[in-house]
Short mmCIF file of C-alpha atoms in Angstrom, two decimals:
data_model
loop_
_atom_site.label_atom_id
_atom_site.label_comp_id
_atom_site.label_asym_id
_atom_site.label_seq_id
_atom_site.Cartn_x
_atom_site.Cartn_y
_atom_site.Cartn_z
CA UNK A 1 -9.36 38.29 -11.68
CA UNK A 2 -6.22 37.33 -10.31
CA UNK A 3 -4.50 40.35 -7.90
CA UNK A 4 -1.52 39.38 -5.03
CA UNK A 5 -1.93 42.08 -1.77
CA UNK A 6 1.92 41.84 0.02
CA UNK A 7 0.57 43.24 3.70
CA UNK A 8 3.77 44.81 4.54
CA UNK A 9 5.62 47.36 2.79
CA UNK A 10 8.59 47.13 5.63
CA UNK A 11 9.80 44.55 7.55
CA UNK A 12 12.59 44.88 9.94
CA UNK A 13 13.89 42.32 11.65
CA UNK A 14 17.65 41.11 13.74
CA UNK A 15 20.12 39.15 12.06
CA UNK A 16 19.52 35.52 13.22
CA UNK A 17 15.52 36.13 14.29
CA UNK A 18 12.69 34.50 12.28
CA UNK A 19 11.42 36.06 9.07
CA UNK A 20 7.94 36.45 7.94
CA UNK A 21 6.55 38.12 4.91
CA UNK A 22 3.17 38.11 4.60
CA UNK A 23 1.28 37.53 0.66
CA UNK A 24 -2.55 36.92 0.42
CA UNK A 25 -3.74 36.11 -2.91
CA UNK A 26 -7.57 36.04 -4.87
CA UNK A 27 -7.76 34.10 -7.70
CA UNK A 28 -10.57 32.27 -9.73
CA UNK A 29 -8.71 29.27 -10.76
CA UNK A 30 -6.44 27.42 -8.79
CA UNK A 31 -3.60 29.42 -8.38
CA UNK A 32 0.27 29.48 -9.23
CA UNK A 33 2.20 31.94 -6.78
CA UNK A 34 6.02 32.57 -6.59
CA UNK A 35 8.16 34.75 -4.35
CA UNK A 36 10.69 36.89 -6.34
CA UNK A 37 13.56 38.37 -4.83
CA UNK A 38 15.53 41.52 -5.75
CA UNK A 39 19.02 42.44 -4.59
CA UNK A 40 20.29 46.28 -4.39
CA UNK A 41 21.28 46.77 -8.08
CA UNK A 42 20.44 43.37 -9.41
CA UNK A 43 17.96 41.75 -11.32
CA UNK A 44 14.87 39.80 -10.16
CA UNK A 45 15.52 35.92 -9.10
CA UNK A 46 13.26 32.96 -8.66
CA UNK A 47 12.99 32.02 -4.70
CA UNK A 48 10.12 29.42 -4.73
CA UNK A 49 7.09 28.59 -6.96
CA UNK A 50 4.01 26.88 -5.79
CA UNK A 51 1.99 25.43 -8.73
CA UNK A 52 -0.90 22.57 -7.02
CA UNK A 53 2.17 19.98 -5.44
CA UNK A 54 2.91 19.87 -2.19
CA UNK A 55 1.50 23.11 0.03
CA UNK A 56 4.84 23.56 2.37
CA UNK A 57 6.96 24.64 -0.70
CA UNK A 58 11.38 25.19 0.03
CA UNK A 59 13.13 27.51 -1.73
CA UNK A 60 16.84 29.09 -2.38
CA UNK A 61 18.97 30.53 0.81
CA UNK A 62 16.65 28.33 3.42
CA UNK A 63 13.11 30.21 2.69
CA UNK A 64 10.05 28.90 2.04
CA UNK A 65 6.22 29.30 2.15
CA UNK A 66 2.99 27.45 2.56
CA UNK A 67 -0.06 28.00 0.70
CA UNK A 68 -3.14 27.72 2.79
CA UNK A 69 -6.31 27.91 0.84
CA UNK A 70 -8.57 28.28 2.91
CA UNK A 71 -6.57 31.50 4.35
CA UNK A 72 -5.79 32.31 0.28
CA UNK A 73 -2.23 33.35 1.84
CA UNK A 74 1.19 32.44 0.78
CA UNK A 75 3.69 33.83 3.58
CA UNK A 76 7.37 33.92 2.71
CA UNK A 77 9.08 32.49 5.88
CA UNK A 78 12.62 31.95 7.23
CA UNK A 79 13.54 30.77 10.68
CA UNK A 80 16.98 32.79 10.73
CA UNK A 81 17.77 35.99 9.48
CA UNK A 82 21.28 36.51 7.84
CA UNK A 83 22.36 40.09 6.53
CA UNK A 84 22.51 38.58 3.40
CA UNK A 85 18.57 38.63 3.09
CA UNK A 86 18.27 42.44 2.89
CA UNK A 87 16.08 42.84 -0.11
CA UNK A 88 13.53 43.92 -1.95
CA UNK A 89 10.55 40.50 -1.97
CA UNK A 90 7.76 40.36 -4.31
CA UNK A 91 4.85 37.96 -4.47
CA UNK A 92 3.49 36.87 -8.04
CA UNK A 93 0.67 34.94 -8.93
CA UNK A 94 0.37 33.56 -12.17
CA UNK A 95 -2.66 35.44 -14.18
CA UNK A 96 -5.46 33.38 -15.43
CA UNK A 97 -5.74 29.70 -16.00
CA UNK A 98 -4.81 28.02 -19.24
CA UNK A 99 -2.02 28.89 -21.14
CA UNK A 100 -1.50 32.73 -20.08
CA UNK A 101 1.93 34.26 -20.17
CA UNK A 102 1.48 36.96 -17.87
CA UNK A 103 2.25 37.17 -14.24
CA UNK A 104 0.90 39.50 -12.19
CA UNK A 105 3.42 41.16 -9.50
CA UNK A 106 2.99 42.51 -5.59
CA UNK A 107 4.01 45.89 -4.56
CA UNK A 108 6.65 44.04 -2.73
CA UNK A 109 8.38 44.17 0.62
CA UNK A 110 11.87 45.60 2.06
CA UNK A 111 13.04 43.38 3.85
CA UNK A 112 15.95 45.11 6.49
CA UNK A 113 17.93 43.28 8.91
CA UNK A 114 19.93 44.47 11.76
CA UNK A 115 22.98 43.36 12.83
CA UNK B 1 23.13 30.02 -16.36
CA UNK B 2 20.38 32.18 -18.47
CA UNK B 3 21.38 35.65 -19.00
CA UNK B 4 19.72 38.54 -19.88
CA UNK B 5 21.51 42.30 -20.54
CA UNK B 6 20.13 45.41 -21.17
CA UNK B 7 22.07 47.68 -23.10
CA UNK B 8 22.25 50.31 -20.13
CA UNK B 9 21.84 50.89 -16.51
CA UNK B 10 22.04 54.36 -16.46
CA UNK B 11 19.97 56.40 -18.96
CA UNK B 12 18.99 60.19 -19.09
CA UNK B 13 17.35 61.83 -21.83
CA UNK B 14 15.02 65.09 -22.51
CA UNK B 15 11.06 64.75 -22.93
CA UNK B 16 10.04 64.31 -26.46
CA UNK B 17 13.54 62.20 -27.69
CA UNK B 18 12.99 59.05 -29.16
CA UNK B 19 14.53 56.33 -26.30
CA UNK B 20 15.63 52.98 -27.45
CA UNK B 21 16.06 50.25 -24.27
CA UNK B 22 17.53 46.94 -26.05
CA UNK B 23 17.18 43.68 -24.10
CA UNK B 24 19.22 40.32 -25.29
CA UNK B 25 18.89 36.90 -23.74
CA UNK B 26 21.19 33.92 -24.23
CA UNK B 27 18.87 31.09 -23.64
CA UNK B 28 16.32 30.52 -26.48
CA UNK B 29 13.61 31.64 -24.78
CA UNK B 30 10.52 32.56 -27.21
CA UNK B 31 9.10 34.84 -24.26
CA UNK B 32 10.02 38.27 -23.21
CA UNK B 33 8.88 41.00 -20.87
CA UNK B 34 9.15 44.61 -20.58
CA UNK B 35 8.39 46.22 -17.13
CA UNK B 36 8.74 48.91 -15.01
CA UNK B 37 9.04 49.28 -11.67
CA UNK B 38 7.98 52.47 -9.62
CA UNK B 39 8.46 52.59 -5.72
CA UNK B 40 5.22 51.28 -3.88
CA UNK B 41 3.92 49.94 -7.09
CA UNK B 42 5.74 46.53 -8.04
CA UNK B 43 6.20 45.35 -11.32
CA UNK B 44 3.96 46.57 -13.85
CA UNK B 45 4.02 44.61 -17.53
CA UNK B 46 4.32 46.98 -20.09
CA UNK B 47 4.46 44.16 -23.22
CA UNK B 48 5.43 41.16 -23.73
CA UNK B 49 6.21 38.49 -26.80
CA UNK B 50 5.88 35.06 -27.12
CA UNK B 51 7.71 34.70 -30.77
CA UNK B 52 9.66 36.80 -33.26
CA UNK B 53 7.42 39.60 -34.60
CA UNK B 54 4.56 38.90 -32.32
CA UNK B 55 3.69 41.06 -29.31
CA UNK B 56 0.89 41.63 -27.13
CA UNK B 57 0.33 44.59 -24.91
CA UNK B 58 0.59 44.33 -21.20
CA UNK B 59 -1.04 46.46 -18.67
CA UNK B 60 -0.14 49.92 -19.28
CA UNK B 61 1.26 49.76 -23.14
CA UNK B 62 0.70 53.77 -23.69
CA UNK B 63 3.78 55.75 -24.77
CA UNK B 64 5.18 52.76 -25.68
CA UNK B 65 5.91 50.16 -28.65
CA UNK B 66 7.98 47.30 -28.93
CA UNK B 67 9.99 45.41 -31.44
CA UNK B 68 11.54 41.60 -31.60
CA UNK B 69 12.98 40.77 -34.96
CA UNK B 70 15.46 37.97 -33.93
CA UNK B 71 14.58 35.63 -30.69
CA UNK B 72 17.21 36.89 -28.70
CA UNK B 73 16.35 40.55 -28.80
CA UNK B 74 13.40 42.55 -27.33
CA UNK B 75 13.57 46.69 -27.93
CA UNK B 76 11.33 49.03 -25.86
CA UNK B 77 10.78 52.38 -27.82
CA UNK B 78 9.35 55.31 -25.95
CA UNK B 79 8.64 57.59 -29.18
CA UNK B 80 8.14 60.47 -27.25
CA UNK B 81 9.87 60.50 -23.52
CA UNK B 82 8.01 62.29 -20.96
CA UNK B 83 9.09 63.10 -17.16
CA UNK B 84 6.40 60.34 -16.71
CA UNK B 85 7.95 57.72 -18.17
CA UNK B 86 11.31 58.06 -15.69
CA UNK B 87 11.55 54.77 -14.13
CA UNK B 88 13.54 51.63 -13.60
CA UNK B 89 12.47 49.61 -16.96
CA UNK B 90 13.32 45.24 -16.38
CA UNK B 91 13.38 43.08 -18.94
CA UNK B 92 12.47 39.23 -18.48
CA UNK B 93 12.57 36.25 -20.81
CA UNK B 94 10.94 32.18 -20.15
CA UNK B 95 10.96 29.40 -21.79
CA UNK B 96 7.41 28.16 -21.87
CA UNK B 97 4.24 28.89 -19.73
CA UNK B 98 3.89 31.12 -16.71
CA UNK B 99 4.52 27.89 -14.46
CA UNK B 100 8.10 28.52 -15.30
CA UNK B 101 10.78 31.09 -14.22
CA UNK B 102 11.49 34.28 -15.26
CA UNK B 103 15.11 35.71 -15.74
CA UNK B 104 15.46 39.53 -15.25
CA UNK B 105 18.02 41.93 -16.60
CA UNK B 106 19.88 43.93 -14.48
CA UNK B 107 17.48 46.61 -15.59
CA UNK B 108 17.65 50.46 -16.94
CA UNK B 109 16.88 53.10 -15.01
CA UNK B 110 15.64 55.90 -17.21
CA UNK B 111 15.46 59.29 -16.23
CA UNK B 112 13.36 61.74 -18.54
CA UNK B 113 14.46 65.59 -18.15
#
């Protein structure tokens, strides 16, 4: 079964410092994981997929992650915090191989950064 | 852009009612999501369709049913609200398979008195 385990609830961080959000993953096929990112008040939006291309994967707003297989992780990196980043970030893997709908979602992490 | 409402943001309503939470997207997609989301808990799929009339049940369908009678529109029904049920309720739509993105509603956060 597919499952996504987001290792920290909290992260706290200064404005202009690296970020690092940390996603391990199990899956039985070969996976397709996304990072999800939710504004105060606003909907859920698409920061970066990673479906079996290239591992180092670049997203929206200068973030990105790399999947590393062999550490079945998927961290969510930035190298310089802006204020603008404060949000809610979830890690989703895609559930089952084939032609499954569903995605299955993290408990996500709240990302706060300090002026 | 894709959009997707929800008919409210702001919902309160006394256990037992009947709650309707409509859901319209702008884009064609034939798939659409119901979740909720509870603090410390994620997203949670409650059901989802993949065409008009069909639906299949997520991961925690009870105390709830669904409707989609037109593309565009997906309607969570609670029949029976219970304090259990108050949450933040998101709806998504996608075109296509789950390599694809999913657009979220603002979302609807339900409180159950």
């Amino acid at each position: 079964a597919q499952s996504v385990t987001q290792l920290d609830s909290h992260v706290s961080v200064s404005e202009g410092t690296p970020v690092l959000l940390r996603c391990n993953y199990s899956s039985s096929y070969s996976p397709s994981l996304f990072w999800y990112v939710q504004h105060p008040n606003k909907g859920l939006q698409l920061l970066l997929k990673y479906t079996s291309a290239a591992t180092l994967v670049k997203g929206i707003n200068g973030f990105e992650a790399e999947f590393k297989k062999s550490e079945t992780s998927f961290h969510l990196t930035k190298p310089s915090a802006h204020m603008s980043d404060a949000a809610e970030y979830f890690c989703v893997v895609r559930a089952g191989g084939g032609a499954t709908n569903k995605l299955i979602f993290g408990t996500g992490t709240l990302l706060a950064v300090q002026p | 852009d894709v959009k997707v409402t929800q008919s409210s943001r702001y919902l309160v309503k006394r256990t037992g009612e009947k709650v309707f939470l409509e859901c319209v997207q702008d884009m064609d997609h034939e798939n659409m999501f119901w979740y909720r989301q509870d603090p410390g808990l994620g997203l949670r799929l409650i059901y989802f369709s993949y065409d008009v009339k069909m639906k299949e049940k997520g991961d925690i369908p009870e105390g709830y049913s669904v409707s989609r009678e037109k593309k565009e529109r997906f309607s969570l029904i609670l029949e029976s609200a219970s304090t259990n049920q108050t949450s933040m309720y998101l709806c998504a739509s996608r075109a296509g398979t789950a390599y694809n993105e999913q657009f979220f509603g603002p979302g609807t956060r339900l409180t159950v008195l």
